Coordinates of C-alpha atoms in Angstrom, one line a residue:
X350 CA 115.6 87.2 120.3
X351 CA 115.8 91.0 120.7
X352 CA 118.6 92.9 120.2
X353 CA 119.1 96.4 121.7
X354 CA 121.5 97.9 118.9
X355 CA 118.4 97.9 116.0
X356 CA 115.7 100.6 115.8
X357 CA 112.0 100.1 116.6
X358 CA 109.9 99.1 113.3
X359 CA 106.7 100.9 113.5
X360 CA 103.9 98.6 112.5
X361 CA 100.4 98.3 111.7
X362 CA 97.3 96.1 111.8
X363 CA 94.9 95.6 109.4
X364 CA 92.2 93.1 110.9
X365 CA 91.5 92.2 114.2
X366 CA 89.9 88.6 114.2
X367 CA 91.2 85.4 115.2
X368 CA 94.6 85.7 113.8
X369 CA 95.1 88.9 115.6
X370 CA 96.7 87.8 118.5
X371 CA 98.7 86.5 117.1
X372 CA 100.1 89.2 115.2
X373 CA 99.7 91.2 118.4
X374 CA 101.9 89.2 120.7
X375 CA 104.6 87.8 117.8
X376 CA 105.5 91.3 117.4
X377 CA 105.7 91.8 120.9
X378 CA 107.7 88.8 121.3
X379 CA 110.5 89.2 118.4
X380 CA 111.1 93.0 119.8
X381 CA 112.7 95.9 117.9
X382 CA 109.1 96.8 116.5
X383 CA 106.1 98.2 117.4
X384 CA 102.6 98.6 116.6
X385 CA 101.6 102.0 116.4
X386 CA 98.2 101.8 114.9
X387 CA 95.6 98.9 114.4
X388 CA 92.5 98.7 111.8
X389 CA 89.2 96.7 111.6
X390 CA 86.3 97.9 110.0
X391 CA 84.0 96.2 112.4
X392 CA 84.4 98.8 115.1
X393 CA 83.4 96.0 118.1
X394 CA 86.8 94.4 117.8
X395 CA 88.5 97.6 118.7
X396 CA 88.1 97.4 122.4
X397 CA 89.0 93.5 122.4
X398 CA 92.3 94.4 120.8
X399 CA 93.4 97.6 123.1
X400 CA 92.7 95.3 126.2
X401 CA 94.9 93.0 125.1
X402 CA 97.3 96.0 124.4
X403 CA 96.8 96.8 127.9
X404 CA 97.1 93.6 129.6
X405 CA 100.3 93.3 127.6
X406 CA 101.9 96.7 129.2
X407 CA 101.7 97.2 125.5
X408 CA 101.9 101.2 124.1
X409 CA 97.9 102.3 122.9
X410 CA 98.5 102.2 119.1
X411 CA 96.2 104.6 116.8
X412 CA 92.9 103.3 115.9
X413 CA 91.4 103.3 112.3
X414 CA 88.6 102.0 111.1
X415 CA 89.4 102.3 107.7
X416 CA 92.4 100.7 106.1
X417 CA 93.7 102.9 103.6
X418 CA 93.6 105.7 106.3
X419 CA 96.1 103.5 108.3
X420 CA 98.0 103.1 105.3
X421 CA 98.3 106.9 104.8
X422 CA 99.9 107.4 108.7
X423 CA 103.1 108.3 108.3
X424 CA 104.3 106.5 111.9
X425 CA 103.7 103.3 109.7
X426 CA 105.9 101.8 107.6
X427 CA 104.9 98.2 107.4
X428 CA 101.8 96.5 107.8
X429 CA 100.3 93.0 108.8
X430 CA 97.0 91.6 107.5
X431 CA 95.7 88.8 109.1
X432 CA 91.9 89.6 107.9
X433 CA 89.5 87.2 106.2
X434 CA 90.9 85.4 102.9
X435 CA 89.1 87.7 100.4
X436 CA 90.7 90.6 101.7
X437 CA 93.9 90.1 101.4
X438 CA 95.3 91.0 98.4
X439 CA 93.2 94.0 98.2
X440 CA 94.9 95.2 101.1
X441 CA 98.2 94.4 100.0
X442 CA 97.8 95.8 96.9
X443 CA 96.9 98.8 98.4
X444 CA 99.9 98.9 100.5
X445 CA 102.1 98.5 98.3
X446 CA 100.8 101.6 96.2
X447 CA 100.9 103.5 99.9
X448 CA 104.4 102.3 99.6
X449 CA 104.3 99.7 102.8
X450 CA 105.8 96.4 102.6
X451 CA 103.2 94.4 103.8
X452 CA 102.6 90.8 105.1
X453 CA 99.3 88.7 104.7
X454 CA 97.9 85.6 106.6
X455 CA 97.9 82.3 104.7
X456 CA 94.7 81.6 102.5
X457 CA 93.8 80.9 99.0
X458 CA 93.2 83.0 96.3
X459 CA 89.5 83.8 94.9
X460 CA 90.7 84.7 91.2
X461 CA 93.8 84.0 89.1
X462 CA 93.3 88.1 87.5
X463 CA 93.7 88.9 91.2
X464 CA 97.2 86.9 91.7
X465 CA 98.3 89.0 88.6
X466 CA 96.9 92.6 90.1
X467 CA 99.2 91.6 93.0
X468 CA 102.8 90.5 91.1
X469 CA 102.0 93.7 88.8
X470 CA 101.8 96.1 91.8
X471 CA 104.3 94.7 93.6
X472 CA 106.7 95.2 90.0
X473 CA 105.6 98.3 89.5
X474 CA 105.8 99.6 93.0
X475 CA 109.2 97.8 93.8
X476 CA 107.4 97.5 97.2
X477 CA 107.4 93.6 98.4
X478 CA 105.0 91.6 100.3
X479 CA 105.2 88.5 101.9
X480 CA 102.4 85.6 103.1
X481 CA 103.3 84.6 106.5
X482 CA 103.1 80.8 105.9
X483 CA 104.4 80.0 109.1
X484 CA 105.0 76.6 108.6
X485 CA 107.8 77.3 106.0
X486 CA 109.7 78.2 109.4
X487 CA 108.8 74.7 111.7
X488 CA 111.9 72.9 112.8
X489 CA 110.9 69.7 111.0
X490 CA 110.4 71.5 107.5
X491 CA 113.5 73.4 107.9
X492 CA 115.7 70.5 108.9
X493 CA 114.6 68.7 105.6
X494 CA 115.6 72.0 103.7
X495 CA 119.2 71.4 105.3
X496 CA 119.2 68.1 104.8
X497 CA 117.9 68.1 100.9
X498 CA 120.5 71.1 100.5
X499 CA 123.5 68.6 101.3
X500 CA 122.5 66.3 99.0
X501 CA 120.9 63.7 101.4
X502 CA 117.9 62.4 100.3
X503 CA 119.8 62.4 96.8
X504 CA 117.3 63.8 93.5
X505 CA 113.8 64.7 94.3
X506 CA 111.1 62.8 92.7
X507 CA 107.8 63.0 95.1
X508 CA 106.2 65.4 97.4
X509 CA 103.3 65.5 99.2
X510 CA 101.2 67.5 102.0
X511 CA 98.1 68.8 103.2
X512 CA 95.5 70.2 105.8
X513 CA 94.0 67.8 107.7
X514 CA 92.1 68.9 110.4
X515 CA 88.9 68.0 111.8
X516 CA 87.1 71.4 111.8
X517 CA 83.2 70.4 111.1
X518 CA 82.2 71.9 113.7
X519 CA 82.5 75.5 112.0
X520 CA 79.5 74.2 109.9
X521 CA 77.4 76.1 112.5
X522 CA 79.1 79.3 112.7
X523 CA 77.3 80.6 109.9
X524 CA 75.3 82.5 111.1
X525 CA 78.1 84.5 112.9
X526 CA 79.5 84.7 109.1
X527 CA 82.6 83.1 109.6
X528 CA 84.8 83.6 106.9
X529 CA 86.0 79.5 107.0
X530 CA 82.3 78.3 107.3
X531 CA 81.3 80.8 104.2
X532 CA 84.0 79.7 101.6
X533 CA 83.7 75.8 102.7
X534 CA 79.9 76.3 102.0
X535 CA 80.2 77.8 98.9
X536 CA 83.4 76.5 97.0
X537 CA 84.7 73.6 96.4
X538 CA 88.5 73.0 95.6
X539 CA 91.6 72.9 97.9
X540 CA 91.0 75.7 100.2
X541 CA 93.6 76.1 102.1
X542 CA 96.8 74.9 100.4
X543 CA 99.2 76.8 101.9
X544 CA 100.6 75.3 105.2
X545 CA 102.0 72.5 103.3
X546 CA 103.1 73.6 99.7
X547 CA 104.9 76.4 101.3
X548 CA 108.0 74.3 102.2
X549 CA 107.2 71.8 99.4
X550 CA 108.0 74.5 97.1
X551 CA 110.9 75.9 98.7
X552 CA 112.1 73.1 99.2
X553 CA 111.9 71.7 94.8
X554 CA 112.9 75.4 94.3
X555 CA 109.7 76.8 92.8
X556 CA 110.0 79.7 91.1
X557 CA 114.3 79.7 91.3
X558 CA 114.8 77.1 88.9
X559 CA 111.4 75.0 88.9
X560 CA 107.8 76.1 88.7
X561 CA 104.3 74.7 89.0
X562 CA 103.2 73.2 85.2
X563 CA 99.8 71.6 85.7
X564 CA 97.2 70.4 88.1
X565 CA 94.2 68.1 88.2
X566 CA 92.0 67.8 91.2
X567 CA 89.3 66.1 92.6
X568 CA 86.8 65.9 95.0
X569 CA 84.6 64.0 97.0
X570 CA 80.8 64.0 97.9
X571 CA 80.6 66.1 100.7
X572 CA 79.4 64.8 103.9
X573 CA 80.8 65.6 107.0
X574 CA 79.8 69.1 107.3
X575 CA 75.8 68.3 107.3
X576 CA 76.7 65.2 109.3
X577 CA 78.2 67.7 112.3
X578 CA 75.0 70.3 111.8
X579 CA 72.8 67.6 112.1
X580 CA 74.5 66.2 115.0
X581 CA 73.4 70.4 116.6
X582 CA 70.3 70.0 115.5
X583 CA 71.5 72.4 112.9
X584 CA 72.3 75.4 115.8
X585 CA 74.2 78.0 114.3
X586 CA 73.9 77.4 110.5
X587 CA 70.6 79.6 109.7
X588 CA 68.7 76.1 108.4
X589 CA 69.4 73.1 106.8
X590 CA 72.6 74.0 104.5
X591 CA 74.0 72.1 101.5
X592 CA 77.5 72.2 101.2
X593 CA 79.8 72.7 98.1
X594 CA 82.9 71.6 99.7
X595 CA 84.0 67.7 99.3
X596 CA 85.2 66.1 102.1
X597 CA 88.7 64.9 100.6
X598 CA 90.1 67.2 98.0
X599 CA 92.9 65.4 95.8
X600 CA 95.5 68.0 94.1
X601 CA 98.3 66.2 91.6
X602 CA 100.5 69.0 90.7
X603 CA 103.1 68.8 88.2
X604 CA 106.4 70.5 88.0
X605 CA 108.9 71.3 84.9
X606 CA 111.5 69.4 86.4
X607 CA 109.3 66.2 86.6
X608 CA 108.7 66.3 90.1
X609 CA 105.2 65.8 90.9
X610 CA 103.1 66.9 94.4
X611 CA 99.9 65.6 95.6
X612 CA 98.0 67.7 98.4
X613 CA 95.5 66.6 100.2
X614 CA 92.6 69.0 102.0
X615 CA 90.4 67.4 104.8
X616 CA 88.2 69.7 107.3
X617 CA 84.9 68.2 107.3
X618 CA 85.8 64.6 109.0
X619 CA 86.8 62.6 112.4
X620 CA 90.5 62.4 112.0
X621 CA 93.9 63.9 113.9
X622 CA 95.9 67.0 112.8
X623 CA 98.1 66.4 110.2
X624 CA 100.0 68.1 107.1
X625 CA 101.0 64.5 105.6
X626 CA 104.0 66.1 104.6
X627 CA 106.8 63.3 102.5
X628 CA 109.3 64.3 100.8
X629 CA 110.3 61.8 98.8
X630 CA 114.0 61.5 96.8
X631 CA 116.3 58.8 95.2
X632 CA 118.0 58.4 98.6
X633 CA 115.7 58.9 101.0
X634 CA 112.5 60.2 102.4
X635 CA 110.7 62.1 104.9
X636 CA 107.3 61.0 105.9
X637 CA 105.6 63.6 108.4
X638 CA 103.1 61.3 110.4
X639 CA 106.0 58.5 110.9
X640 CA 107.7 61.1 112.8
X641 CA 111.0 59.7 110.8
X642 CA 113.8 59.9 108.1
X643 CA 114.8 57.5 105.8
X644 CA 118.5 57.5 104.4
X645 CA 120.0 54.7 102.1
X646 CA 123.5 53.6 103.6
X647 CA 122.4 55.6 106.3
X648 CA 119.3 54.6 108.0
X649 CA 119.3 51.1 110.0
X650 CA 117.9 47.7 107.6
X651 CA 117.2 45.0 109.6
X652 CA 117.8 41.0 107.9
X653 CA 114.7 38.7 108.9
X654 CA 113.2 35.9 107.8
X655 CA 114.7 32.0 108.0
X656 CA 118.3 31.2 107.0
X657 CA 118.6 31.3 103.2
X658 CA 115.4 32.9 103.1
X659 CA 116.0 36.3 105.0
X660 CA 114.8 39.7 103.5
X661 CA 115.3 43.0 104.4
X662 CA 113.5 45.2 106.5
X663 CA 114.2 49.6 106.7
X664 CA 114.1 50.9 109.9
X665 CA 112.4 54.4 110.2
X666 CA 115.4 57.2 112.1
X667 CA 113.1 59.3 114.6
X668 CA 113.1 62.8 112.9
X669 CA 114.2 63.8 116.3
X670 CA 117.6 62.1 115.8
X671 CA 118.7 64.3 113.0
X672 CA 118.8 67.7 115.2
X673 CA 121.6 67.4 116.7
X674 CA 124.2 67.4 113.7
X675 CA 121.1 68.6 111.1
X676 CA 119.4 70.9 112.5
X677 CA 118.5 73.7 110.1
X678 CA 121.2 76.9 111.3
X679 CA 118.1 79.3 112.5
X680 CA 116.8 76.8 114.7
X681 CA 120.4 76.0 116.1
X682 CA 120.1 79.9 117.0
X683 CA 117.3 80.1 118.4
X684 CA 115.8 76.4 119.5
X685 CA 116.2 77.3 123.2
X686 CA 114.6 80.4 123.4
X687 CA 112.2 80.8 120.3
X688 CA 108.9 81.7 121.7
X689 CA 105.5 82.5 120.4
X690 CA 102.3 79.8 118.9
X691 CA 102.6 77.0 116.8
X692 CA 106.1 75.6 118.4
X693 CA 107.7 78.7 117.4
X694 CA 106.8 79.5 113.9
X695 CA 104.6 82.1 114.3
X696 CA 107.4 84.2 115.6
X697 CA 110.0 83.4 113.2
X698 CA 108.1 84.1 110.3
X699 CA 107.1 87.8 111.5
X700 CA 111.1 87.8 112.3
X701 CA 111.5 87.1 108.9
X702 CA 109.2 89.7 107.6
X703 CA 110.6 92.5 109.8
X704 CA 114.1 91.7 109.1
X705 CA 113.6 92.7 105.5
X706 CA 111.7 95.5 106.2
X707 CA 114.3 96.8 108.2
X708 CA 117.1 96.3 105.6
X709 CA 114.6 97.2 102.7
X710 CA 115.1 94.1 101.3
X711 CA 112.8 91.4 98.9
X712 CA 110.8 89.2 101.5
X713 CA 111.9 85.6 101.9
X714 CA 108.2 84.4 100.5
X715 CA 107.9 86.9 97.8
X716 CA 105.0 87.8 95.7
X717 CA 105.9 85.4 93.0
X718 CA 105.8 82.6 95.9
X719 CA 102.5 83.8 97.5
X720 CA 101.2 83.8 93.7
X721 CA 101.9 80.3 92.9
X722 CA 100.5 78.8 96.1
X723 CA 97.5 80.7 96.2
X724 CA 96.8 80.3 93.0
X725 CA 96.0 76.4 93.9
X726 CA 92.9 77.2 95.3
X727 CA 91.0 78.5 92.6
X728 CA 92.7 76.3 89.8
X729 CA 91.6 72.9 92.0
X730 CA 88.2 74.3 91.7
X731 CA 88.2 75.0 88.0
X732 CA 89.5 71.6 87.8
X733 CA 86.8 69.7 89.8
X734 CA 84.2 71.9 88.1
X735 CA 85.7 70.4 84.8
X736 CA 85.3 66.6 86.0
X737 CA 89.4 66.7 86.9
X738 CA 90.4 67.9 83.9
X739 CA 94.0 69.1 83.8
X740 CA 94.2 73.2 83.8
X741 CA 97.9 74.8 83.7
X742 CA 99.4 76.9 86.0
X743 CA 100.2 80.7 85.1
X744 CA 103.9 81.3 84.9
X745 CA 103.5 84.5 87.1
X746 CA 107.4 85.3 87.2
X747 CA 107.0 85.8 83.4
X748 CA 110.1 83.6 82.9
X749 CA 112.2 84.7 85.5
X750 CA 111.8 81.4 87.0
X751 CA 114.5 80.1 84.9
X752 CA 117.5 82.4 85.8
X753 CA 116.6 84.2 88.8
X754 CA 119.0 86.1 91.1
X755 CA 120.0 84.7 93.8
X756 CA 118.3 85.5 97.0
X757 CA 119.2 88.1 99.5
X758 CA 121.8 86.3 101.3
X759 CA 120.5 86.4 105.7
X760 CA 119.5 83.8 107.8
X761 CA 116.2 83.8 107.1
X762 CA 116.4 82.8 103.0
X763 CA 114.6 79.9 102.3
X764 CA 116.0 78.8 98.9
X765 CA 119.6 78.2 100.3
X766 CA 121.0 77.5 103.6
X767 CA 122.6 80.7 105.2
X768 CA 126.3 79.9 105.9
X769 CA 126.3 82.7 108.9

């Protein structure tokens, strides 16, 4: 994926827990960049990260233990943040005022005044930053893009998503502060929204075009958590805990052009990973956990039944039997060599980020985008709080959402499909 005619970036890393790696080793892996200097304020994960910098015949990067003196280096011009949740627009406001484009793990937002600090710096910096939602770059989600962008599923109507993902077992890391356990103990609202509204809302053009109106949300009682503690003996959770977070958190979300999303968020139960992604239109669907497409005049229907009483019966196509003449163009590129976690993503999306930071250019997901998805975090909870009531969602282009420019034309553009 590298290319020996482009210039080494010269990066930095704010935060070196469990997404760190991963930061560590995508940057490795997409080339043409470095990391020159890495930051955590708790000074015992230093060491942890320069081994793997060793072990990786990776150059020793600087050390700080303070961001904002990271941010001052001049042998940094961009920075990654993959710290906990609450930190991350802090950090990239700061960034941005350092003048560093920036680029933050995926999490929800802990105040709506906050998602405003962070479009208002970013405008008044002219510095972007980006959330690396990962999952706006998985083959699947991209090959819908393509095929919604020609027209195939016909007019949007329905979307829906989620995290689901059986992770009650963090409910005794508490007393190692983990920053997952922490926020599921203590709020209680769709947490983690991200991983699926990401390429929802690319794809029904939020923010170019559309936007997010109104939400209601509900939740739950919330069981599993206490039911996995108790199943330790409580280990690891400092004492007998009650916890905020329901078990099954239901977001409706309604959009100016009528479309309407529902997410789903799930930790705390016995269940498989999914995102429950369907995209749903007037001439077909997606549907995530069927693994398949659905075209009219397309897709196979089947005739059973008796003579003079058949019916008809549609016939899921295997998503897999779109790539070949639908495969989004950036996975044509690079589906035999993409490398790095997550099937690939993880290392597309910090391709993404470093391509604009290279040509100076507004990030793919820009601070408008990372607004409105974060942003569903703390309105669920204000809406659960208020027994479901419906609670709008800011407008945090400020209008622009109805004429915008068009986006910086490459092949890593989300709204459109790059004709390269």
């Amino acid at each position: 994926m590298a290319s020996k005619k482009l210039r080494n970036l010269k990066i930095g890393i704010i935060g070196l827990g469990p997404r760190s790696p991963a930061q560590i080793l995508g940057t490795k892996a997409v080339g043409n960049a470095v990391i020159t200097a890495i930051c955590d304020c708790d000074e015992t994960r230093i060491e942890p990260a320069l081994k793997r910098f060793r072990e990786n015949k990776m150059k020793r990067p600087r050390v700080y233990l303070d961001h904002r003196e990271l941010l001052a280096d001049p042998e940094v011009e961009a920075v990654m943040v993959p710290t906990s949740w609450n930190a991350h627009v802090p950090i990239a406001i700061d960034a941005m005022r350092a003048g560093k484009y920036v680029a933050f793990e995926v999490g929800g937002a802990c105040s709506i005044q906050q998602l405003w600090n962070l479009v208002h710096t970013s405008e008044e910096t002219g510095i972007p930053c980006m959330m690396l939602e990962n999952c706006c770059y998985g083959r699947d989600e991209m090959l819908v893009l393509n095929l919604v962008r020609q027209g195939r599923f016909g007019e949007l109507v329905y979307c829906e998503g989620g995290y689901e993902h059986n992770l009650a077992g963090m409910a005794c890391s508490l007393e190692h502060q983990r920053e997952r356990a922490i926020q599921n103990l203590r709020r209680n609202g769709d947490l983690y929204p991200t991983h699926a509204l990401g390429p929802i809302a690319k794809i029904l053009n939020i923010n170019r075009g559309n936007r997010f109106v109104s939400l209601t949300s509900t939740a739950t009682k919330a069981r599993g958590f206490a039911a996995a503690a108790e199943k330790r003996g409580w280990a690891g959770t400092g004492g007998h805990r009650v916890f905020n977070k329901g078990d099954v958190v239901t977001t409706v979300i309604k959009c100016a052009n009528g479309e309407v999303v529902t997410l789903k968020h799930c930790v705390s139960l016995p269940r498989p990973y999914s995102r429950d992604c369907r995209v749903q239109g007037t001439k077909g669907l997606w549907l995530e956990d069927a693994k398949g497409i659905f075209i009219e005049g397309f897709s196979k229907v089947e005739e059973v039944g008796p003579p003079g009483g058949t019916w008809h019966v549609e016939k899921w196509d295997p998503v897999d039997s779109y790539y070949e003449q639908h495969d989004h163009p950036l996975w044509k590129r690079f589906r035999d060599n993409v490398t790095g976690g997550h099937g690939g993503m993880d290392t597309l999306v910090v391709q993404a980020f470093f391509d604009a930071v290279r040509h100076r250019a507004p990030t793919p997901i820009d601070v408008y985008d990372c607004a409105a998805w974060m942003s569903i975090t703390c309105l669920s909870e204000e809406s659960i709080a208020m027994g479901s009531a419906p609670v709008p969602v800011p407008d945090f282009t400020n209008g622009k959402w109805i004429r915008r420019e068009p986006e910086r034309s490459s092949p890593w553009m989300l709204s459109e499909i790059y004709p390269g």
